[in-house]
Short mmCIF file of C-alpha atoms in Angstrom, two decimals:
data_model
loop_
_atom_site.label_atom_id
_atom_site.label_comp_id
_atom_site.label_asym_id
_atom_site.label_seq_id
_atom_site.Cartn_x
_atom_site.Cartn_y
_atom_site.Cartn_z
CA UNK A 1430 1.99 -1.30 15.64
CA UNK A 1431 -1.40 -2.22 16.76
CA UNK A 1432 -3.04 -0.18 13.89
CA UNK A 1433 -0.66 -1.62 11.34
CA UNK A 1434 -1.68 -5.09 12.62
CA UNK A 1435 -5.19 -4.07 12.26
CA UNK A 1436 -5.12 -2.72 9.08
CA UNK A 1437 -3.69 -5.93 8.06
CA UNK A 1438 -6.35 -8.19 9.08
CA UNK A 1439 -9.37 -6.09 8.30
CA UNK A 1440 -8.32 -5.12 4.91
CA UNK A 1441 -5.63 -7.25 3.05
CA UNK A 1442 -5.06 -10.29 4.77
CA UNK A 1443 -6.84 -13.50 3.10
CA UNK A 1444 -8.52 -15.72 5.09
CA UNK A 1445 -6.36 -18.47 4.08
CA UNK A 1446 -3.42 -17.00 5.89
CA UNK A 1447 -5.65 -17.45 8.73
CA UNK A 1448 -7.02 -21.12 7.91
CA UNK A 1449 -3.86 -22.67 7.17
CA UNK A 1450 -2.19 -21.75 10.60
CA UNK A 1451 -3.19 -25.24 11.78
CA UNK A 1452 -1.41 -26.92 9.70
CA UNK A 1453 1.42 -26.61 12.21
CA UNK A 1454 -0.30 -29.45 13.98
CA UNK A 1455 0.93 -31.42 11.17
CA UNK A 1456 3.92 -31.91 13.41
CA UNK A 1457 1.67 -34.33 14.81
CA UNK A 1458 1.83 -36.86 11.63
CA UNK A 1459 3.84 -40.07 11.71
CA UNK A 1460 5.16 -40.93 8.30
CA UNK A 1461 4.80 -37.37 7.04
CA UNK A 1462 7.80 -34.97 6.19
CA UNK A 1463 6.23 -32.78 8.96
CA UNK A 1464 8.30 -29.60 7.50
CA UNK A 1465 5.63 -29.55 4.77
CA UNK A 1466 3.09 -27.82 7.61
CA UNK A 1467 5.37 -24.81 7.63
CA UNK A 1468 5.18 -24.48 3.72
CA UNK A 1469 1.57 -24.80 4.02
CA UNK A 1470 1.30 -22.11 6.37
CA UNK A 1471 3.58 -19.32 3.97
CA UNK A 1472 1.39 -21.00 0.98
CA UNK A 1473 -1.27 -19.04 3.51
CA UNK A 1474 0.64 -16.11 3.66
CA UNK A 1475 1.54 -15.79 0.15
CA UNK A 1476 -2.62 -15.49 -0.81
CA UNK A 1477 -2.47 -12.66 1.53
CA UNK A 1478 0.25 -10.86 -0.53
CA UNK A 1479 -2.01 -11.53 -4.07
CA UNK A 1480 -4.93 -10.27 -2.36
CA UNK A 1481 -3.14 -7.30 -1.29
CA UNK A 1482 -1.61 -6.75 -5.12
CA UNK A 1483 -5.21 -7.30 -6.43
CA UNK A 1484 -6.44 -4.76 -4.13
CA UNK A 1485 -4.41 -2.07 -4.63
CA UNK A 1486 -3.72 -2.29 -0.82
CA UNK A 1487 0.26 -0.79 -0.97
CA UNK A 1488 -0.74 2.40 -2.80
CA UNK A 1489 -3.86 2.37 -0.22
CA UNK A 1490 -1.41 2.09 2.60
CA UNK A 1491 1.31 4.40 1.30
CA UNK A 1492 -1.30 7.21 1.23
CA UNK A 1493 -2.02 6.81 5.09
CA UNK A 1494 -0.32 8.96 7.10
CA UNK A 1495 2.13 6.97 7.41
CA UNK A 1496 6.18 6.60 6.63
CA UNK A 1497 6.96 4.08 3.75
CA UNK A 1498 8.71 2.19 5.85
CA UNK A 1499 5.62 1.48 8.10
CA UNK A 1500 3.70 0.04 5.23
CA UNK A 1501 6.42 -2.25 5.12
CA UNK A 1502 6.32 -2.91 8.71
CA UNK A 1503 2.54 -3.39 8.50
CA UNK A 1504 3.34 -6.44 6.49
CA UNK A 1505 6.42 -7.80 8.12
CA UNK A 1506 4.01 -7.65 11.81
CA UNK A 1507 1.43 -9.63 10.10
CA UNK A 1508 3.49 -12.51 8.20
CA UNK A 1509 5.64 -12.95 11.64
CA UNK A 1510 2.43 -12.91 13.91
CA UNK A 1511 0.74 -15.76 11.43
CA UNK A 1512 4.35 -17.39 11.07
CA UNK A 1513 4.40 -16.89 15.35
CA UNK A 1514 0.99 -18.77 15.60
CA UNK A 1515 2.04 -21.62 13.43
CA UNK A 1516 4.77 -22.18 15.71
CA UNK A 1517 3.23 -22.44 18.78
CA UNK A 1518 1.31 -25.11 17.40
CA UNK A 1519 4.15 -26.72 16.12
CA UNK A 1520 6.28 -26.33 19.22
CA UNK A 1521 2.96 -27.79 21.14
CA UNK A 1522 2.91 -30.65 19.05
CA UNK A 1523 6.74 -30.94 19.38
CA UNK A 1524 6.44 -31.25 23.11
CA UNK A 1525 3.70 -33.69 23.48
CA UNK A 1526 5.56 -35.68 21.19
CA UNK A 1527 8.77 -35.55 23.21
CA UNK A 1528 6.91 -36.15 26.53
CA UNK A 1529 3.63 -37.57 26.78
CA UNK A 1530 4.44 -39.77 23.30
CA UNK A 1531 7.36 -40.03 23.56
CA UNK A 1532 7.31 -44.11 23.44
CA UNK A 1533 5.06 -44.10 21.19
CA UNK A 1534 5.26 -46.86 18.60
CA UNK A 1535 3.85 -45.11 15.81
CA UNK A 1536 6.47 -42.20 15.80
CA UNK A 1537 9.34 -44.78 17.14
CA UNK A 1538 8.80 -46.81 14.05
CA UNK A 1539 8.47 -43.51 11.88
CA UNK A 1540 11.19 -43.70 8.81
CA UNK A 1541 10.71 -39.67 8.50
CA UNK A 1542 12.25 -36.83 10.60
CA UNK A 1543 10.97 -36.67 14.30
CA UNK A 1544 9.01 -33.54 15.26
CA UNK A 1545 11.59 -32.27 17.99
CA UNK A 1546 13.35 -29.10 18.77
CA UNK A 1547 15.45 -29.38 15.50
CA UNK A 1548 12.72 -29.82 13.36
CA UNK A 1549 10.95 -26.75 15.36
CA UNK A 1550 14.60 -25.20 14.89
CA UNK A 1551 14.39 -25.92 10.94
CA UNK A 1552 10.54 -24.41 10.72
CA UNK A 1553 12.38 -21.05 12.10
CA UNK A 1554 14.80 -21.27 9.21
CA UNK A 1555 11.90 -21.72 6.63
CA UNK A 1556 9.95 -19.32 7.98
CA UNK A 1557 12.80 -16.68 7.87
CA UNK A 1558 13.79 -17.94 3.99
CA UNK A 1559 10.01 -17.26 3.68
CA UNK A 1560 10.51 -13.72 5.06
CA UNK A 1561 13.83 -13.06 3.10
CA UNK A 1562 13.22 -14.62 0.09
CA UNK A 1563 9.68 -13.72 -0.50
CA UNK A 1564 8.49 -10.91 1.41
CA UNK A 1565 11.95 -9.27 0.60
CA UNK A 1566 12.04 -10.34 -3.13
CA UNK A 1567 8.38 -8.91 -2.84
CA UNK A 1568 9.13 -5.59 -1.93
CA UNK A 1569 11.66 -4.84 -4.71
CA UNK A 1570 8.92 -3.88 -7.00
CA UNK A 1571 5.93 -4.36 -4.47
CA UNK A 1572 4.37 -6.09 -7.33
CA UNK A 1573 5.96 -8.79 -8.93
CA UNK A 1574 5.71 -12.31 -6.50
CA UNK A 1575 5.94 -15.27 -8.86
CA UNK A 1576 9.61 -15.24 -8.99
CA UNK A 1577 10.33 -14.69 -5.48
CA UNK A 1578 7.63 -16.93 -4.12
CA UNK A 1579 9.55 -19.91 -6.92
CA UNK A 1580 12.84 -19.30 -5.31
CA UNK A 1581 11.13 -19.45 -1.97
CA UNK A 1582 9.89 -22.81 -2.84
CA UNK A 1583 12.95 -23.89 -4.12
CA UNK A 1584 14.75 -22.87 -1.30
CA UNK A 1585 12.31 -24.40 1.44
CA UNK A 1586 12.48 -27.70 -0.18
CA UNK A 1587 15.86 -27.94 -0.30
CA UNK A 1588 16.03 -27.00 3.69
CA UNK A 1589 13.51 -29.60 4.21
CA UNK A 1590 15.07 -32.49 2.19
CA UNK A 1591 18.08 -31.75 4.02
CA UNK A 1592 16.46 -31.78 7.45
CA UNK A 1593 14.86 -35.21 6.35
CA UNK A 1594 17.97 -36.97 4.99
CA UNK A 1595 20.69 -35.63 7.67
CA UNK A 1596 19.56 -37.76 10.47
CA UNK A 1597 19.98 -40.83 7.87
CA UNK A 1598 24.08 -39.83 7.60
CA UNK A 1599 26.28 -41.82 10.07
CA UNK A 1600 27.24 -39.71 13.04
CA UNK A 1601 24.12 -37.16 12.51
CA UNK A 1602 21.55 -39.82 14.15
CA UNK A 1603 20.90 -37.17 17.14
CA UNK A 1604 18.77 -35.25 15.06
CA UNK A 1605 16.68 -37.44 15.22
CA UNK A 1606 16.62 -37.77 18.80
CA UNK A 1607 13.18 -38.98 20.85
CA UNK A 1608 11.66 -37.70 23.71
CA UNK A 1609 14.48 -35.65 25.86
CA UNK A 1610 17.66 -37.65 24.33
CA UNK A 1611 20.25 -35.31 23.70
CA UNK A 1612 18.20 -32.59 24.77
CA UNK A 1613 21.07 -30.01 25.17
CA UNK A 1614 22.14 -29.97 21.42
CA UNK A 1615 18.14 -30.14 20.83
CA UNK A 1616 17.68 -26.79 22.53
CA UNK A 1617 21.04 -25.29 20.95
CA UNK A 1618 19.55 -26.47 17.53
CA UNK A 1619 16.32 -24.68 18.46
CA UNK A 1620 18.14 -21.67 19.61
CA UNK A 1621 20.32 -21.62 16.26
CA UNK A 1622 17.48 -21.89 14.03
CA UNK A 1623 15.39 -18.96 16.19
CA UNK A 1624 18.38 -16.83 15.73
CA UNK A 1625 18.67 -17.45 11.96
CA UNK A 1626 14.57 -16.48 11.74
CA UNK A 1627 15.50 -13.33 13.32
CA UNK A 1628 18.75 -12.41 11.35
CA UNK A 1629 16.73 -13.26 8.45
CA UNK A 1630 13.74 -11.46 9.04
CA UNK A 1631 15.58 -8.21 10.22
CA UNK A 1632 18.08 -8.17 7.06
CA UNK A 1633 15.36 -8.86 4.91
CA UNK A 1634 12.65 -5.83 6.50
CA UNK A 1635 15.91 -3.44 6.71
CA UNK A 1636 16.22 -4.16 2.69
CA UNK A 1637 12.61 -3.61 2.23
CA UNK A 1638 12.24 -0.64 3.62
CA UNK A 1639 15.42 0.59 1.64
CA UNK A 1640 13.87 -1.07 -1.81
CA UNK A 1641 10.04 0.43 -0.87
CA UNK A 1642 11.50 4.21 -0.29
CA UNK A 1643 13.20 3.75 -3.46
CA UNK A 1644 10.24 2.57 -6.04
CA UNK A 1645 7.67 4.44 -7.59
CA UNK A 1646 4.51 3.21 -6.79
CA UNK B 266 -1.51 31.31 1.46
CA UNK B 267 0.44 28.78 -0.14
CA UNK B 268 0.01 25.40 1.40
CA UNK B 269 2.15 23.63 -1.00
CA UNK B 270 4.91 24.76 -2.40
CA UNK B 271 6.13 22.88 -5.39
CA UNK B 272 9.63 23.51 -6.81
CA UNK B 273 11.99 22.28 -9.39
CA UNK B 274 10.71 18.59 -9.66
CA UNK B 275 12.56 16.40 -12.22
CA UNK B 276 11.72 12.91 -12.93
CA UNK B 277 13.10 11.08 -16.02
CA UNK B 278 11.66 7.88 -17.70
CA UNK B 279 13.11 6.17 -20.57
CA UNK B 280 9.98 7.59 -22.53
CA UNK B 281 9.29 10.62 -20.56
CA UNK B 282 10.83 13.09 -18.70
CA UNK B 283 8.91 15.76 -16.30
CA UNK B 284 11.33 19.00 -16.09
CA UNK B 285 11.61 21.85 -13.39
CA UNK B 286 7.81 21.44 -12.19
CA UNK B 287 7.21 24.65 -9.90
CA UNK B 288 4.12 25.59 -8.79
CA UNK B 289 1.87 26.67 -5.61
CA UNK B 290 -1.27 25.23 -4.29
CA UNK B 291 -3.28 28.08 -2.36
CA UNK B 292 -5.24 27.85 0.70
CA UNK B 293 -9.54 27.98 0.10
CA UNK B 294 -8.64 27.97 -3.78
CA UNK B 295 -9.66 25.41 -6.58
CA UNK B 296 -6.84 25.02 -8.83
CA UNK B 297 -7.17 22.87 -12.15
CA UNK B 298 -4.39 21.08 -13.27
CA UNK B 299 -4.45 20.89 -17.20
CA UNK B 300 -2.51 18.78 -19.63
CA UNK B 301 -3.33 16.41 -22.22
CA UNK B 302 -2.98 12.65 -21.78
CA UNK B 303 0.54 11.80 -21.44
CA UNK B 304 1.46 15.28 -20.46
CA UNK B 305 2.95 14.44 -16.67
CA UNK B 306 -0.15 15.02 -14.80
CA UNK B 307 -0.12 11.64 -12.69
CA UNK B 308 3.54 11.74 -12.23
CA UNK B 309 3.46 15.12 -10.66
CA UNK B 310 0.55 14.32 -8.66
CA UNK B 311 2.18 11.35 -7.74
CA UNK B 312 5.68 12.85 -6.86
CA UNK B 313 3.98 15.35 -4.91
CA UNK B 314 2.06 12.54 -2.41
CA UNK B 315 5.71 10.77 -2.59
CA UNK B 316 4.73 7.87 -4.34
CA UNK B 317 7.24 8.45 -7.41
CA UNK B 318 10.39 9.48 -6.42
CA UNK B 319 11.47 12.91 -8.38
CA UNK B 320 15.49 12.71 -9.25
CA UNK B 321 15.47 16.41 -7.62
CA UNK B 322 13.34 19.10 -6.38
CA UNK B 323 11.60 20.04 -3.03
CA UNK B 324 7.95 19.65 -2.04
CA UNK B 325 6.84 21.44 0.93
CA UNK B 326 3.69 21.48 2.69
CA UNK B 327 2.60 24.10 5.46
CA UNK B 328 6.12 25.02 5.36
CA UNK B 329 7.54 21.81 6.17
CA UNK B 330 9.26 19.66 3.93
CA UNK B 331 7.29 16.09 2.90
CA UNK B 332 10.70 14.26 2.69
CA UNK B 333 10.94 14.89 6.58
CA UNK B 334 7.70 15.12 7.62
CA UNK B 335 5.51 12.43 5.55
CA UNK B 336 3.14 10.97 8.30
CA UNK B 337 2.47 14.52 9.80
CA UNK B 338 1.52 15.99 6.45
CA UNK B 339 -0.21 13.39 4.60
CA UNK B 340 -3.09 13.71 7.97
CA UNK B 341 -3.57 16.78 6.30
CA UNK B 342 -3.71 15.37 2.72
CA UNK B 343 -6.59 13.88 1.13
CA UNK B 344 -6.37 11.90 -2.31
CA UNK B 345 -8.59 10.48 -4.81
CA UNK B 346 -8.19 9.09 -7.90
CA UNK B 347 -11.25 7.90 -10.39
CA UNK B 348 -9.28 5.26 -11.61
CA UNK B 349 -8.05 2.89 -8.79
CA UNK B 350 -10.24 0.92 -7.03
CA UNK B 351 -9.39 0.09 -3.28
CA UNK B 352 -10.65 -3.14 -1.74
CA UNK B 353 -13.36 -3.90 -4.31
CA UNK B 354 -15.13 -6.27 -1.76
CA UNK B 355 -15.17 -4.70 1.35
CA UNK B 356 -17.84 -2.56 2.38
CA UNK B 357 -17.15 1.34 2.72
CA UNK B 358 -17.89 1.02 6.57
CA UNK B 359 -14.86 -1.42 6.80
CA UNK B 360 -12.85 0.81 4.92
CA UNK B 361 -13.78 3.26 7.10
CA UNK B 362 -13.53 1.96 10.44
CA UNK B 363 -9.91 0.68 9.62
CA UNK B 364 -8.72 4.21 8.00
CA UNK B 365 -10.19 6.38 11.10
CA UNK B 366 -7.55 4.93 13.56
CA UNK B 367 -4.97 6.15 11.65
CA UNK B 368 -6.11 9.95 11.98
CA UNK B 369 -6.77 11.62 15.58
CA UNK B 370 -8.37 14.23 13.54
CA UNK B 371 -11.10 12.00 12.58
CA UNK B 372 -14.60 13.71 12.95
CA UNK B 373 -17.50 11.02 12.96
CA UNK B 374 -19.88 14.02 12.52
CA UNK B 375 -18.59 15.39 9.91
CA UNK B 376 -18.31 11.92 8.50
CA UNK B 377 -22.26 11.17 8.84
CA UNK B 378 -23.01 14.61 7.54
CA UNK B 379 -20.85 13.85 4.35
CA UNK B 380 -22.05 10.45 3.93
CA UNK B 381 -25.64 11.87 3.81
CA UNK B 382 -24.41 14.73 1.76
CA UNK B 383 -23.33 12.31 -0.66
CA UNK B 384 -25.78 10.04 -0.54
CA UNK B 385 -23.18 6.79 -0.20
CA UNK B 386 -24.49 3.73 1.43
CA UNK B 387 -22.00 2.69 3.89
CA UNK B 388 -23.10 -0.83 3.32
CA UNK B 389 -22.45 -0.94 0.14
CA UNK B 390 -18.90 -2.35 -1.34
CA UNK B 391 -16.50 -0.73 -3.10
CA UNK B 392 -17.09 -2.41 -6.22
CA UNK B 393 -20.55 -1.59 -6.25
CA UNK B 394 -19.91 2.29 -6.16
CA UNK B 395 -19.98 3.85 -9.58
CA UNK B 396 -16.66 5.90 -10.77
CA UNK B 397 -18.80 9.11 -9.31
CA UNK B 398 -19.44 7.37 -5.98
CA UNK B 399 -15.65 6.15 -5.62
CA UNK B 400 -14.41 9.88 -5.78
CA UNK B 401 -16.90 11.48 -3.33
CA UNK B 402 -16.29 8.01 -1.10
CA UNK B 403 -12.35 9.00 -1.17
CA UNK B 404 -13.65 12.70 -0.46
CA UNK B 405 -15.77 11.63 2.23
CA UNK B 406 -12.93 9.65 3.74
CA UNK B 407 -10.46 12.78 3.37
CA UNK B 408 -13.19 15.37 4.74
CA UNK B 409 -13.87 12.88 7.49
CA UNK B 410 -10.45 13.64 8.78
CA UNK B 411 -10.39 17.35 7.98
CA UNK B 412 -7.95 17.37 5.20
CA UNK B 413 -6.83 20.92 4.69
CA UNK B 414 -5.87 20.09 1.10
CA UNK B 415 -7.32 17.94 -1.62
CA UNK B 416 -5.20 16.28 -4.26
CA UNK B 417 -7.33 14.67 -6.77
CA UNK B 418 -6.12 12.82 -9.91
CA UNK B 419 -8.63 13.42 -12.87
CA UNK B 420 -11.92 13.02 -10.26
CA UNK B 421 -14.50 13.98 -13.07
CA UNK B 422 -12.71 11.46 -16.01
CA UNK B 423 -15.34 8.96 -16.98
CA UNK B 424 -18.47 10.95 -15.10
CA UNK B 425 -21.40 11.99 -16.92
CA UNK B 426 -22.31 15.65 -17.04
CA UNK B 427 -24.55 15.69 -14.40
CA UNK B 428 -22.12 13.72 -11.92
CA UNK B 429 -19.51 16.19 -13.30
CA UNK B 430 -21.40 19.08 -12.43
CA UNK B 431 -21.95 17.95 -8.85
CA UNK B 432 -18.53 17.31 -7.87
CA UNK B 433 -17.65 20.74 -8.83
CA UNK B 434 -20.29 22.49 -7.16
CA UNK B 435 -18.70 20.30 -3.83
CA UNK B 436 -15.38 21.33 -4.98
CA UNK B 437 -16.77 25.35 -4.38
CA UNK B 438 -18.48 24.27 -1.24
CA UNK B 439 -15.34 23.18 -0.16
CA UNK B 440 -13.15 26.04 -1.31
CA UNK B 441 -15.47 28.22 1.10
CA UNK B 442 -14.79 26.18 3.99
CA UNK B 443 -11.35 27.20 3.33
CA UNK B 444 -9.86 23.63 1.95
CA UNK B 445 -7.78 23.67 -1.09
CA UNK B 446 -8.73 21.42 -4.05
CA UNK B 447 -5.95 20.72 -6.87
CA UNK B 448 -7.42 18.63 -9.39
CA UNK B 449 -6.03 17.44 -12.47
CA UNK B 450 -8.02 17.12 -15.62
CA UNK B 451 -7.91 17.30 -19.53
CA UNK B 452 -11.71 18.15 -19.67
CA UNK B 453 -11.31 22.22 -19.62
CA UNK B 454 -14.91 22.90 -19.20
CA UNK B 455 -14.71 21.60 -15.72
CA UNK B 456 -11.64 24.68 -15.25
CA UNK B 457 -13.82 26.88 -16.49
CA UNK B 458 -16.60 26.41 -14.41
CA UNK B 459 -14.90 26.48 -10.70
CA UNK B 460 -11.03 26.68 -11.15
CA UNK B 461 -9.53 30.05 -9.31
CA UNK B 462 -6.26 29.21 -10.55
CA UNK B 463 -4.40 26.75 -13.57
CA UNK B 464 -1.42 24.92 -13.72
CA UNK B 465 -1.12 23.98 -17.29
CA UNK B 466 1.24 21.45 -17.85
CA UNK B 467 2.50 20.05 -21.73
CA UNK B 468 5.10 17.58 -22.26
CA UNK B 469 6.23 17.27 -18.69
CA UNK B 470 6.78 21.32 -18.53
CA UNK B 471 5.01 23.69 -16.37
CA UNK B 472 3.64 26.49 -18.95
CA UNK B 473 1.94 28.71 -16.90
CA UNK B 474 0.86 28.51 -13.34
CA UNK B 475 -1.22 31.47 -12.54
CA UNK B 476 -4.86 32.63 -11.57
CA UNK B 477 -7.24 31.57 -14.16
CA UNK B 478 -8.20 35.70 -14.99
CA UNK B 479 -4.48 36.25 -15.55
CA UNK B 480 -4.02 33.45 -17.54
CA UNK B 481 -6.93 34.35 -19.77
CA UNK B 482 -5.65 37.87 -20.22
CA UNK B 483 -1.70 36.68 -20.91
CA UNK B 484 -2.92 33.64 -23.28
CA UNK B 485 -6.49 33.87 -24.71
CA UNK B 486 -7.03 36.05 -28.13
CA UNK B 487 -10.21 38.07 -27.88
CA UNK B 488 -13.37 36.39 -27.97
CA UNK B 489 -11.25 32.82 -27.57
CA UNK B 490 -12.68 30.41 -25.12
CA UNK B 491 -10.26 28.59 -22.48
CA UNK B 492 -10.65 25.22 -24.52
CA UNK B 493 -9.85 27.23 -27.68
CA UNK B 494 -6.80 28.75 -25.85
CA UNK B 495 -5.50 25.62 -24.61
CA UNK B 496 -6.21 23.56 -28.35
CA UNK B 497 -4.11 26.79 -29.97
CA UNK B 498 -1.49 26.18 -27.35
CA UNK B 499 -1.44 22.73 -27.68
CA UNK B 500 -0.99 22.87 -31.50
CA UNK B 501 1.76 25.58 -31.16
CA UNK B 502 3.61 23.31 -28.65
CA UNK B 503 3.39 20.39 -31.23
CA UNK B 504 4.65 22.51 -34.01
CA UNK B 505 7.68 24.08 -32.25
#
């Protein structure tokens, strides 16, 4: 597993995938749709897929002493690694905003979505959509990525828009909780987001292995 | 002894069909895989490397089915193509330092020896290499992990006569070390120079798969060169 990840880092990853991880800290920005940070992280990941295609990485990997499903596994490991790094930053930013900065006026007067556990749950969902729609779509051909990325962008921004809008509806104000308000439901929403991420990623990985096994390189 | 046994490969594309492709690759021998452009050489090679999925047929290496023992078998195979660039902006040593992790048979001493023999500079990026150097670079990796069979897709295409000569000399040296070399080409003089066995494909079908001497006895007319034989056979195929 480590060998696969190391290969991704050394040969096929774009530097932008790493440079875009700090966009997770956009969770600190007041008056800005914080989930855009998630999209920027996936934009960095997209660059690695572009790089992989331009350098014939998939064909090269398929010739290594690996089963074909391991080539797919390498890409998913890399993607999940970057996502988890960004999620750690987002989680840290959310935790700071929910504790130390819970009463900060700049965040209290923020009209947009608050960076809380619900937002973090949605970040998991958007990353899950990236893995499912984009990475899964890429492995249908192992070279076409424009269509899957466009579909992902639409699904990501619909999710982002829904996240930003939901707390404005009567009865759903708790989604925009400050500090530890509604902490039980916040944690439940985070757990739900995490489960959706796991489910989308796992199903997409299995489907990608099947597709990749069938395609001719 | 057969290192690889290919039996009844079939692969249908909308405009091309590989039909009942069968042949053997034998240890310590050079097998030239000849056919005109579009005859099915690359499809066959990709099929025996599991890059293309044949509709049916069997591929066995070292007595084991490729489909069931993919990673184990690939450790013993070296592959090269003259037409594809891997990681053009990475230095050879960067590619090698990653690739060696995947082979428990990696021999650093052999790597240094072939690096010097092939006159390669490991600090050069792949895009700085000539076509011949790229093939040598692939051979370098294959030989450093002690591949027992080299599968080379048109390694001599695009090379000048000197580099082609140099490469065929390398094939002969490798054969003497017991390595099986299987290379596709449409340059008949390369086959004449170094091949022990010939696999001749035309229109997606194997026309002949036998030792070169036997091929000449069976198909060449008196005084006819191998090139003239292939040209005559191809014309016959077209007129049929």
